Coordinates of C-alpha atoms and ligand atoms in Angstrom, one line a residue:
M6 CA 0.0 0.0 -0.1
K7 CA 1.2 3.3 -0.9
Y8 CA 0.4 6.5 1.4
S9 CA 0.3 10.3 0.7
I10 CA -0.8 13.7 1.8
K11 CA -3.1 15.1 -0.7
V12 CA -4.1 18.6 -0.9
G13 CA -7.5 19.9 -2.2
A14 CA -11.2 20.5 -1.5
A15 CA -13.2 17.4 -1.3
D16 CA -15.0 18.1 -4.6
K17 CA -11.7 18.5 -6.5
I18 CA -10.2 15.3 -5.2
N19 CA -9.8 12.8 -8.1
S20 CA -9.8 9.3 -6.5
D21 CA -11.5 6.2 -6.8
C22 CA -13.1 6.8 -3.6
I23 CA -13.5 9.7 -1.2
A24 CA -14.4 9.3 2.4
V25 CA -16.0 11.6 4.6
V26 CA -17.3 11.6 8.1
V27 CA -20.9 12.1 9.1
W28 CA -21.8 12.5 12.8
N29 CA -24.6 10.8 14.7
K30 CA -28.1 12.0 13.7
G31 CA -26.7 13.4 10.4
G32 CA -24.3 16.2 11.6
L33 CA -21.9 16.8 8.6
S34 CA -18.2 17.3 9.2
E35 CA -16.7 20.3 7.0
E36 CA -15.8 18.0 4.2
A37 CA -19.3 16.3 4.4
Q38 CA -21.0 19.7 4.1
L39 CA -19.0 20.5 1.1
A40 CA -19.8 17.2 -0.6
D41 CA -23.5 17.8 0.3
K42 CA -23.6 21.4 -1.2
V43 CA -22.1 20.4 -4.6
S44 CA -24.3 17.4 -4.7
N45 CA -27.6 19.0 -4.4
K46 CA -27.9 17.9 -0.8
G47 CA -27.2 14.4 -1.8
I48 CA -25.8 13.5 1.8
S49 CA -28.7 15.2 3.5
K50 CA -31.1 13.1 1.5
I51 CA -29.6 9.9 2.5
V52 CA -29.6 11.0 6.2
R53 CA -33.2 11.9 5.9
S54 CA -34.1 8.6 4.3
E55 CA -32.5 7.0 7.6
D56 CA -30.5 4.4 5.5
F57 CA -27.5 6.1 6.9
T58 CA -27.4 8.1 10.2
G59 CA -23.9 8.5 11.2
T60 CA -23.9 6.1 14.1
L61 CA -20.3 5.1 14.9
G62 CA -18.9 2.6 12.4
Q63 CA -21.9 2.8 10.0
T64 CA -21.0 3.1 6.2
H65 CA -22.6 3.8 3.1
I66 CA -21.2 4.0 -0.5
V67 CA -22.7 6.4 -3.2
Y68 CA -21.6 5.8 -6.7
N69 CA -20.8 8.5 -9.3
P70 CA -21.7 11.1 -6.7
I71 CA -23.0 14.3 -8.2
G72 CA -20.5 17.3 -8.1
L73 CA -17.5 15.3 -7.1
K74 CA -14.6 14.1 -9.1
S75 CA -14.2 10.9 -7.3
K76 CA -15.9 7.9 -8.4
R77 CA -17.4 6.7 -5.1
L78 CA -18.4 8.6 -2.1
L79 CA -17.9 6.8 1.1
L80 CA -19.8 8.2 4.2
I81 CA -18.5 7.0 7.6
G82 CA -20.4 7.2 10.7
G83 CA -18.4 9.1 13.3
G84 CA -21.0 8.7 16.2
E85 CA -21.2 11.4 18.7
I86 CA -18.6 14.2 17.9
K87 CA -18.0 14.9 21.7
K88 CA -17.2 11.2 22.2
L89 CA -14.4 11.0 19.6
D90 CA -11.5 9.6 21.4
A91 CA -8.7 7.2 20.1
K92 CA -10.8 4.3 20.5
N93 CA -14.0 5.6 18.7
A94 CA -11.8 7.3 16.0
S95 CA -10.2 3.8 15.4
R96 CA -13.5 2.2 15.3
M97 CA -14.5 4.6 12.4
L98 CA -11.3 4.3 10.6
T99 CA -11.7 0.5 10.7
A100 CA -15.1 0.6 9.4
G101 CA -14.3 3.0 6.7
L102 CA -11.3 0.7 5.4
K103 CA -13.5 -2.4 5.7
A104 CA -16.0 -0.8 3.4
V105 CA -13.6 0.4 0.8
F106 CA -11.6 -2.8 0.7
A107 CA -14.7 -4.7 0.0
S108 CA -15.1 -2.4 -3.1
N109 CA -13.1 -2.5 -6.2
A110 CA -11.7 1.0 -5.6
A111 CA -7.9 1.1 -6.3
S112 CA -7.4 4.4 -4.6
V113 CA -8.9 6.0 -1.6
H114 CA -8.8 9.5 -0.1
F115 CA -9.7 10.2 3.4
A116 CA -11.0 13.8 3.8
V117 CA -10.6 14.1 7.4
A118 CA -8.5 17.2 7.8
S119 CA -11.2 18.9 10.2
L120 CA -11.3 15.7 12.6
N121 CA -10.4 16.3 16.1
V122 CA -9.6 13.4 18.3
K123 CA -9.6 13.9 22.1
D124 CA -6.0 13.9 23.6
E125 CA -4.5 12.8 20.1
T126 CA -2.9 15.0 17.2
P127 CA -3.7 14.9 13.5
A128 CA -0.5 12.8 13.2
W129 CA -1.9 10.3 15.4
V130 CA -4.8 9.9 13.1
C131 CA -2.6 9.5 10.1
Q132 CA -0.5 6.8 11.8
R133 CA -3.5 5.0 13.0
L134 CA -5.1 5.0 9.5
A135 CA -2.0 3.7 7.8
Q136 CA -1.6 0.9 10.5
E137 CA -5.2 -0.2 10.2
A138 CA -4.9 -0.1 6.2
E139 CA -2.0 -2.5 6.5
T140 CA -3.5 -4.7 9.1
A141 CA -6.9 -5.0 7.2
S142 CA -5.4 -6.0 4.2
Y143 CA -3.5 -9.0 5.7
R144 CA -4.6 -12.4 4.3
Y145 CA -3.2 -15.8 5.4
N146 CA -2.6 -17.8 2.3
T147 CA 0.4 -19.9 2.8
T148 CA -1.1 -23.1 3.3
K149 CA -4.2 -22.9 1.1
S150 CA -4.7 -24.0 -2.3
T151 CA -7.3 -21.3 -3.1
K152 CA -5.6 -17.9 -2.3
S153 CA -7.9 -15.2 -1.1
K154 CA -8.0 -12.1 -3.3
A155 CA -5.8 -9.3 -2.3
V156 CA -7.6 -5.9 -1.7
S157 CA -7.9 -3.7 -4.7
A158 CA -7.0 -0.5 -3.1
N159 CA -3.2 0.3 -3.3
L160 CA -3.2 4.0 -2.6
I161 CA -4.4 5.7 0.4
S162 CA -4.4 9.6 0.7
V163 CA -5.3 11.9 3.3
S164 CA -6.0 15.6 3.6
P165 CA -3.6 17.8 5.5
S166 CA -5.0 18.9 8.8
K167 CA -5.1 22.8 9.4
G168 CA -2.0 23.7 11.5
A169 CA -0.3 20.4 11.1
R170 CA 3.1 20.1 9.4
R171 CA 2.8 18.2 6.1
K172 CA 6.2 16.5 6.8
S173 CA 5.0 15.2 10.4
L174 CA 1.8 13.8 8.9
E175 CA 4.0 12.0 6.2
E176 CA 6.2 10.6 8.9
A177 CA 3.1 9.4 10.7
L178 CA 1.8 7.6 7.7
K179 CA 5.2 5.9 7.3
S180 CA 5.4 4.8 10.9
G181 CA 1.8 3.6 11.0
S182 CA 2.5 1.4 7.8
A183 CA 5.7 0.0 9.5
I184 CA 3.7 -0.7 12.6
G185 CA 1.0 -2.4 10.7
A186 CA 3.6 -4.5 8.7
G187 CA 5.3 -5.5 11.9
I188 CA 1.9 -6.4 13.3
N189 CA 1.1 -8.8 10.3
R190 CA 4.5 -10.4 10.4
A191 CA 3.8 -11.3 14.0
R192 CA 0.3 -12.6 13.2
H193 CA 1.6 -14.4 10.2
L194 CA 4.4 -16.2 12.3
G195 CA 1.5 -17.0 14.9
N196 CA -0.8 -18.4 12.3
L197 CA 1.8 -20.8 10.7
P198 CA 1.3 -24.3 11.7
G199 CA 3.8 -26.0 14.3
N200 CA 5.1 -28.2 11.6
I201 CA 6.3 -25.3 9.6
C202 CA 7.0 -22.6 12.2
T203 CA 9.7 -24.5 14.2
P204 CA 12.4 -23.0 16.2
S205 CA 14.6 -23.0 13.1
Y206 CA 12.0 -21.3 11.1
L207 CA 11.8 -18.4 13.7
A208 CA 15.7 -18.2 13.5
D209 CA 15.7 -18.0 9.6
E210 CA 13.0 -15.3 9.8
A211 CA 15.0 -13.4 12.3
A212 CA 18.2 -13.7 10.2
A213 CA 16.3 -12.4 7.2
I214 CA 15.4 -9.4 8.9
G215 CA 19.0 -8.9 9.9
N216 CA 20.3 -9.3 6.5
K217 CA 17.9 -6.5 5.2
H218 CA 19.1 -3.9 7.6
S219 CA 22.8 -3.0 8.2
S220 CA 21.7 -1.6 11.7
M221 CA 20.7 -4.9 12.9
K222 CA 23.0 -7.9 13.7
V223 CA 21.5 -11.2 14.3
K224 CA 23.1 -14.3 15.9
I225 CA 21.5 -17.7 16.4
L226 CA 22.7 -20.1 19.1
G227 CA 21.9 -23.6 19.0
E228 CA 21.8 -26.2 21.7
K229 CA 25.7 -26.8 22.0
Q230 CA 26.2 -23.2 22.4
M231 CA 23.3 -22.9 25.0
S232 CA 24.8 -25.8 27.0
R233 CA 28.1 -24.0 26.9
L234 CA 26.3 -21.1 28.7
K235 CA 24.5 -23.6 31.1
M236 CA 21.1 -22.7 29.9
G237 CA 19.9 -26.0 31.7
S238 CA 16.3 -24.6 32.3
L239 CA 15.6 -23.7 28.6
L240 CA 17.2 -26.9 27.3
S241 CA 15.1 -29.0 29.5
V242 CA 12.1 -27.7 27.7
S243 CA 13.3 -29.0 24.4
A244 CA 14.8 -32.2 25.8
G245 CA 11.9 -34.2 24.4
S246 CA 11.9 -32.7 20.9
A247 CA 13.5 -33.7 17.7
E248 CA 13.5 -30.0 16.8
E249 CA 16.6 -28.0 18.1
A250 CA 16.2 -25.2 20.3
K251 CA 17.5 -21.8 19.3
L252 CA 18.4 -18.7 21.1
I253 CA 17.7 -15.8 18.8
V254 CA 19.7 -12.7 19.4
M255 CA 18.6 -9.5 17.3
E256 CA 20.7 -6.4 18.1
Y257 CA 19.4 -3.2 16.5
K258 CA 21.9 -0.1 16.9
G259 CA 20.0 3.2 16.2
A260 CA 22.3 5.0 18.8
K261 CA 25.9 5.2 19.6
A262 CA 27.4 1.9 20.3
D263 CA 28.0 2.3 23.9
S264 CA 24.4 3.5 24.6
K265 CA 22.9 0.9 26.8
P266 CA 19.8 -0.9 25.1
H267 CA 16.2 -1.7 25.8
V268 CA 15.7 -5.5 25.6
L269 CA 12.7 -7.4 24.6
V270 CA 12.4 -11.1 25.6
G271 CA 9.9 -13.3 23.7
K272 CA 8.6 -16.7 24.5
G273 CA 8.8 -18.8 21.4
V274 CA 7.3 -22.3 22.0
T275 CA 6.5 -23.2 18.8
F276 CA 4.2 -25.8 19.9
D277 CA 3.3 -26.7 23.5
T278 CA 1.9 -30.1 24.0
G279 CA 2.6 -29.8 27.8
G280 CA 5.4 -32.3 27.5
I281 CA 5.0 -35.3 29.9
S282 CA 2.3 -33.3 31.9
L283 CA 0.4 -33.7 28.6
K284 CA -2.4 -31.2 27.8
G285 CA -5.9 -32.4 27.0
G286 CA -6.8 -32.9 23.3
G287 CA -9.5 -30.2 23.1
G288 CA -8.3 -27.1 21.2
M289 CA -4.6 -28.2 21.6
D290 CA -4.1 -26.8 18.0
E291 CA -4.2 -23.4 19.4
M292 CA -0.8 -24.4 21.2
K293 CA 0.8 -23.4 18.0
F294 CA 0.3 -19.8 19.1
D295 CA 2.5 -20.4 22.1
M296 CA 5.2 -18.5 20.2
C297 CA 3.2 -15.3 19.9
G298 CA 5.4 -13.5 22.3
A299 CA 8.4 -14.4 20.2
A300 CA 6.5 -13.4 17.0
S301 CA 5.7 -9.9 18.5
V302 CA 9.4 -9.4 19.4
I303 CA 10.5 -10.3 15.8
G304 CA 7.9 -8.0 14.4
V305 CA 8.7 -5.2 16.6
M306 CA 12.5 -5.6 15.7
A307 CA 11.6 -5.3 11.9
T308 CA 9.5 -2.2 12.5
V309 CA 12.0 -0.4 14.7
A310 CA 14.8 -1.1 12.0
Q311 CA 12.5 0.3 9.3
L312 CA 11.6 3.4 11.5
K313 CA 15.3 3.9 12.4
L314 CA 14.7 4.7 15.9
P315 CA 17.2 6.5 17.5
I316 CA 18.0 4.2 20.4
N317 CA 19.8 0.6 20.8
I318 CA 17.3 -2.3 21.1
V319 CA 17.8 -6.0 21.7
G320 CA 15.4 -8.5 20.8
L321 CA 15.8 -12.0 22.5
V322 CA 13.8 -15.1 21.6
G323 CA 13.9 -18.4 23.4
A324 CA 12.5 -20.9 20.7
V325 CA 11.7 -24.4 21.7
E326 CA 9.3 -27.2 21.0
N327 CA 7.7 -28.8 24.2
M328 CA 7.2 -32.5 23.4
P329 CA 6.7 -35.6 25.5
S330 CA 9.2 -38.4 24.6
S331 CA 11.5 -40.8 26.3
T332 CA 14.1 -38.0 26.4
A333 CA 11.6 -35.4 27.8
T334 CA 11.9 -33.9 31.2
K335 CA 9.7 -35.6 33.8
P336 CA 7.9 -34.2 36.8
G337 CA 10.0 -34.0 39.7
D338 CA 13.3 -33.4 37.6
I339 CA 15.6 -30.8 38.9
V340 CA 17.4 -28.6 36.4
M341 CA 20.0 -26.0 36.8
S342 CA 19.3 -22.7 35.4
M343 CA 21.9 -20.4 33.8
A344 CA 21.6 -18.0 37.0
G345 CA 22.7 -21.0 39.0
K346 CA 19.3 -21.4 40.7
T347 CA 18.0 -25.2 40.8
I348 CA 14.5 -25.6 39.7
E349 CA 12.2 -28.4 40.5
V350 CA 10.0 -29.0 37.5
L351 CA 6.6 -30.2 39.0
N352 CA 4.8 -29.5 35.9
T353 CA 6.4 -29.7 32.5
D354 CA 3.5 -27.7 31.1
A355 CA 4.7 -24.8 33.0
E356 CA 7.5 -24.6 30.4
G357 CA 7.3 -20.9 29.4
R358 CA 9.0 -19.7 32.6
L359 CA 11.6 -22.2 32.1
V360 CA 12.5 -20.9 28.9
L361 CA 12.2 -17.2 29.8
C362 CA 14.3 -17.4 33.0
D363 CA 17.7 -18.3 31.2
V364 CA 16.8 -15.8 28.5
L365 CA 16.3 -13.1 31.1
T366 CA 19.8 -14.2 32.7
Y367 CA 21.3 -13.9 29.3
A368 CA 19.8 -10.2 29.0
E369 CA 22.0 -9.2 32.0
R370 CA 25.0 -8.9 29.8
Y371 CA 23.6 -5.9 28.0
Q372 CA 23.1 -3.9 31.3
P373 CA 19.8 -2.9 29.8
R374 CA 17.7 0.2 30.6
S375 CA 14.7 -1.8 30.6
V376 CA 13.7 -5.4 29.9
I377 CA 10.2 -6.4 28.8
D378 CA 9.3 -10.0 28.4
I379 CA 6.2 -11.0 26.1
A380 CA 4.6 -14.5 26.7
T381 CA 1.5 -16.6 26.3
L382 CA 2.3 -17.9 29.7
T383 CA -0.8 -18.7 31.7
G384 CA -4.4 -19.8 31.1
A385 CA -5.1 -18.0 34.3
A386 CA -4.4 -14.7 32.4
V387 CA -7.2 -15.5 30.1
A388 CA -9.5 -16.3 32.9
T389 CA -8.8 -13.0 34.4
F390 CA -8.7 -10.6 31.5
G391 CA -10.3 -12.3 28.5
S392 CA -8.9 -11.0 25.3
H393 CA -9.1 -7.3 25.6
V394 CA -6.1 -6.7 27.5
S395 CA -2.7 -8.2 28.3
A396 CA -1.6 -8.7 31.9
L397 CA 1.2 -6.5 33.2
L398 CA 3.5 -7.4 36.1
S399 CA 6.6 -5.4 36.8
N400 CA 9.1 -4.5 39.4
D401 CA 9.1 -0.9 38.6
D402 CA 6.1 1.5 39.1
K403 CA 7.2 4.0 36.6
L404 CA 7.6 1.6 34.0
T405 CA 4.2 0.2 34.7
E406 CA 2.6 3.8 34.3
E407 CA 4.5 4.2 31.1
L408 CA 3.2 0.9 29.6
I409 CA -0.3 1.6 30.7
D410 CA -0.2 5.0 28.9
C411 CA 1.5 3.6 25.8
G412 CA -1.3 0.9 25.8
K413 CA -4.0 3.6 25.7
R414 CA -2.5 5.6 22.9
S415 CA -1.9 2.4 20.8
L416 CA -5.1 0.8 21.8
D417 CA -3.1 -2.3 22.6
R418 CA -3.7 -2.0 26.3
V419 CA -2.1 -3.6 29.3
W420 CA -3.4 -3.8 33.0
P421 CA -1.5 -4.4 36.0
L422 CA -1.5 -7.1 38.5
P423 CA 0.2 -7.2 42.0
L424 CA 3.7 -8.6 42.0
W425 CA 3.8 -8.7 46.0
E426 CA 6.4 -10.8 47.9
E427 CA 3.6 -12.4 49.8
Y428 CA 3.0 -14.7 46.7
Q429 CA 6.8 -15.8 46.5
P430 CA 6.6 -18.6 49.1
L431 CA 4.0 -20.4 46.9
L432 CA 7.1 -21.4 44.9
N433 CA 9.0 -22.8 47.6
S434 CA 10.2 -26.5 46.9
N435 CA 11.6 -29.3 49.1
F436 CA 14.2 -30.3 46.9
A437 CA 15.4 -27.3 44.8
D438 CA 15.8 -23.5 45.1
I439 CA 12.5 -22.9 43.4
A440 CA 9.5 -24.9 42.0
N441 CA 8.4 -24.1 38.5
I442 CA 4.7 -23.9 39.7
G443 CA 2.8 -22.3 42.5
G444 CA -0.4 -24.2 42.8
P445 CA -3.7 -23.8 41.4
R446 CA -4.3 -20.1 42.8
A447 CA -3.1 -16.8 41.3
G448 CA -1.6 -18.6 38.5
T449 CA -0.6 -15.3 36.4
I450 CA 1.0 -13.9 39.7
T451 CA 3.0 -16.8 40.5
A452 CA 4.4 -17.3 37.0
A453 CA 5.3 -13.6 37.2
C454 CA 7.1 -14.3 40.6
F455 CA 9.1 -17.1 39.2
L456 CA 10.4 -14.7 36.4
S457 CA 11.0 -11.9 38.9
R458 CA 13.7 -14.0 40.5
F459 CA 15.6 -13.9 37.3
A460 CA 15.0 -10.1 36.8
E461 CA 16.6 -8.8 39.8
K462 CA 19.4 -6.8 38.1
F463 CA 17.3 -4.5 35.9
K464 CA 14.1 -2.7 35.4
W465 CA 11.6 -5.2 34.1
A466 CA 8.0 -5.7 33.1
H467 CA 6.3 -9.0 32.2
L468 CA 3.3 -9.1 29.7
D469 CA 1.2 -12.2 29.8
I470 CA -0.5 -12.1 26.4
A471 CA -2.3 -15.6 26.7
G472 CA -5.7 -13.9 26.3
S473 CA -4.8 -11.4 23.8
A474 CA -2.4 -12.9 21.4
W475 CA -4.9 -14.8 19.4
H476 CA -8.5 -15.3 18.6
S477 CA -10.3 -18.6 18.9
G478 CA -13.5 -19.9 17.2
A479 CA -14.6 -18.7 13.7
Q480 CA -12.1 -15.9 13.5
K481 CA -9.2 -18.1 14.8
G482 CA -6.0 -16.3 14.1
A483 CA -3.2 -14.4 15.7
T484 CA -3.7 -10.8 16.5
G485 CA -0.1 -9.4 16.4
R486 CA -0.4 -8.1 19.8
P487 CA 1.6 -6.4 21.6
V488 CA 3.5 -5.0 18.6
A489 CA 1.9 -1.7 18.6
L490 CA 2.3 -1.2 22.3
L491 CA 5.9 -2.1 22.3
V492 CA 6.7 0.2 19.3
E493 CA 4.9 3.1 21.2
Y494 CA 6.8 2.3 24.2
L495 CA 10.1 2.3 22.4
S496 CA 9.5 5.3 20.3
Q497 CA 9.1 7.3 23.5
Q498 CA 12.6 6.4 24.8
K499 CA 15.8 8.5 24.3
A500 CA 19.3 7.3 23.9
Ligands
BES609 N1 1.0 -22.0 27.0 C1 0.4 -22.3 28.1 C2 -0.4 -21.1 28.6 C3 -1.8 -21.0 27.9 C4 -3.0 -21.8 28.1 C5 -2.1 -19.9 27.1 C6 -4.1 -21.7 27.5 C7 -3.2 -19.8 26.4 C8 -4.2 -20.6 26.6 C9 1.5 -22.5 29.3 O1 2.6 -23.1 28.8 C10 0.7 -23.5 30.2 O2 0.5 -24.7 29.8 N2 0.5 -22.8 31.4 C11 0.0 -23.6 32.6 C12 0.7 -23.6 33.7 C13 0.3 -24.3 34.8 C14 0.8 -25.9 34.6 C15 1.0 -23.9 36.1 C16 -1.4 -23.3 32.6 O3 -1.8 -22.0 32.5 O4 -2.4 -23.9 32.7
MN610 MN1 2.6 -25.2 28.8
ZN611 ZN1 3.2 -22.7 26.9

């Protein structure tokens, strides 16, 4: 998709489709008023017919509109003008894009210069539009014989908002499109089946991104190198699998070489059978999504390289497959983590934390400014939050606030759970320094407590995306969350 800022009154724009906003009960935006005037009250008539009344997300296409140069006029319902915040604006844009993408229009112009979104700038609108245009045109085709048709539109233009610098709007369109591409990359990796998207596949994907950008160096460590590093906990998860585990290291340099980086750590369990603590059969296919944390890290790294963010960032992925076999780790086995703490594996299905703890220890070498791990870690997070928000647990209150705020702006929200020390004793073990499960209660918190023992040397946040990373049911598929949140967070950091 191509994006541009295009100057001109709504009636002079020559596009396959021009989109204007109509408010609830037929209040016309400036651009809609102009279109109404040149079309002999064409819009007013539609509103009076009540076919279209401007409720939020409603759309209506008029073909060959009178008085306009464009072939189609798309009316988008904006809902109540006073309630136009980031969330509603996004719903409106989503609906508008869906309507154009369902048509054969090859180009679309959004005449939304007069739009005023609460707490957000015109640049935000441009960024969001481009991001959503990218994500709305994603199609999964890899393993289908009949490929779904790509959207017809290949050009999206926007009117320049009054008072906004054209350059900043163009930049916003570029970042939105890079974020959308990062989201789609994460979705795609998530959607690929476990027999394609193996640890080696994730490693190749990361390496390909490294080859594309001179600012990015990618290293892949195999099992031999990881045993030399004494990553006994991570390796215990892949012990039962024929697929070799990989530690993927992506180092992006957008600032001076000695500027300390921010580190992202992704859980990359390319399939989670539960291991010897085997999961039940129902819905087990969805455990191919257990690498969505890793996918989000890879997506973010591709995006930040494209955006040339002026900071240093390291993306780390622990990629493993969790399988039962005669060589698999058994309940009761005790493994030695890279940090030197022994772990009693009471349940081989609590494998994500076993992977992450060694990768967190690996992260220490960077003396990071912050570390954020992203993981589909617990079913309890799904029970607590459902799919709308990712769970956030952190050892730093300021980082918590920052992430909540970035979540609101990116509409990729997170919400905190307590990481109080009262929960820590649930992880006591009679035979090792720590057990890998904390019993049936407070599962998301005890999982984070486990990780916190390996995150004492830096500012750290843990995002449990078990509920937000994919949709189940008829719309089954990865969401690409929390790529947008993380890019927002990193964009706000300074070297
Ligand atoms: N990948 C799962 C978590 C999960 C389950 C995410 C269902 C989304 C939907 C994780 O590895 C796991 O199995 N966690 C266990 C931990 C338990 C054994 C302490 C869980 O949540 O049941
Ligand atoms: Mn598991
Ligand atoms: Zn898992």
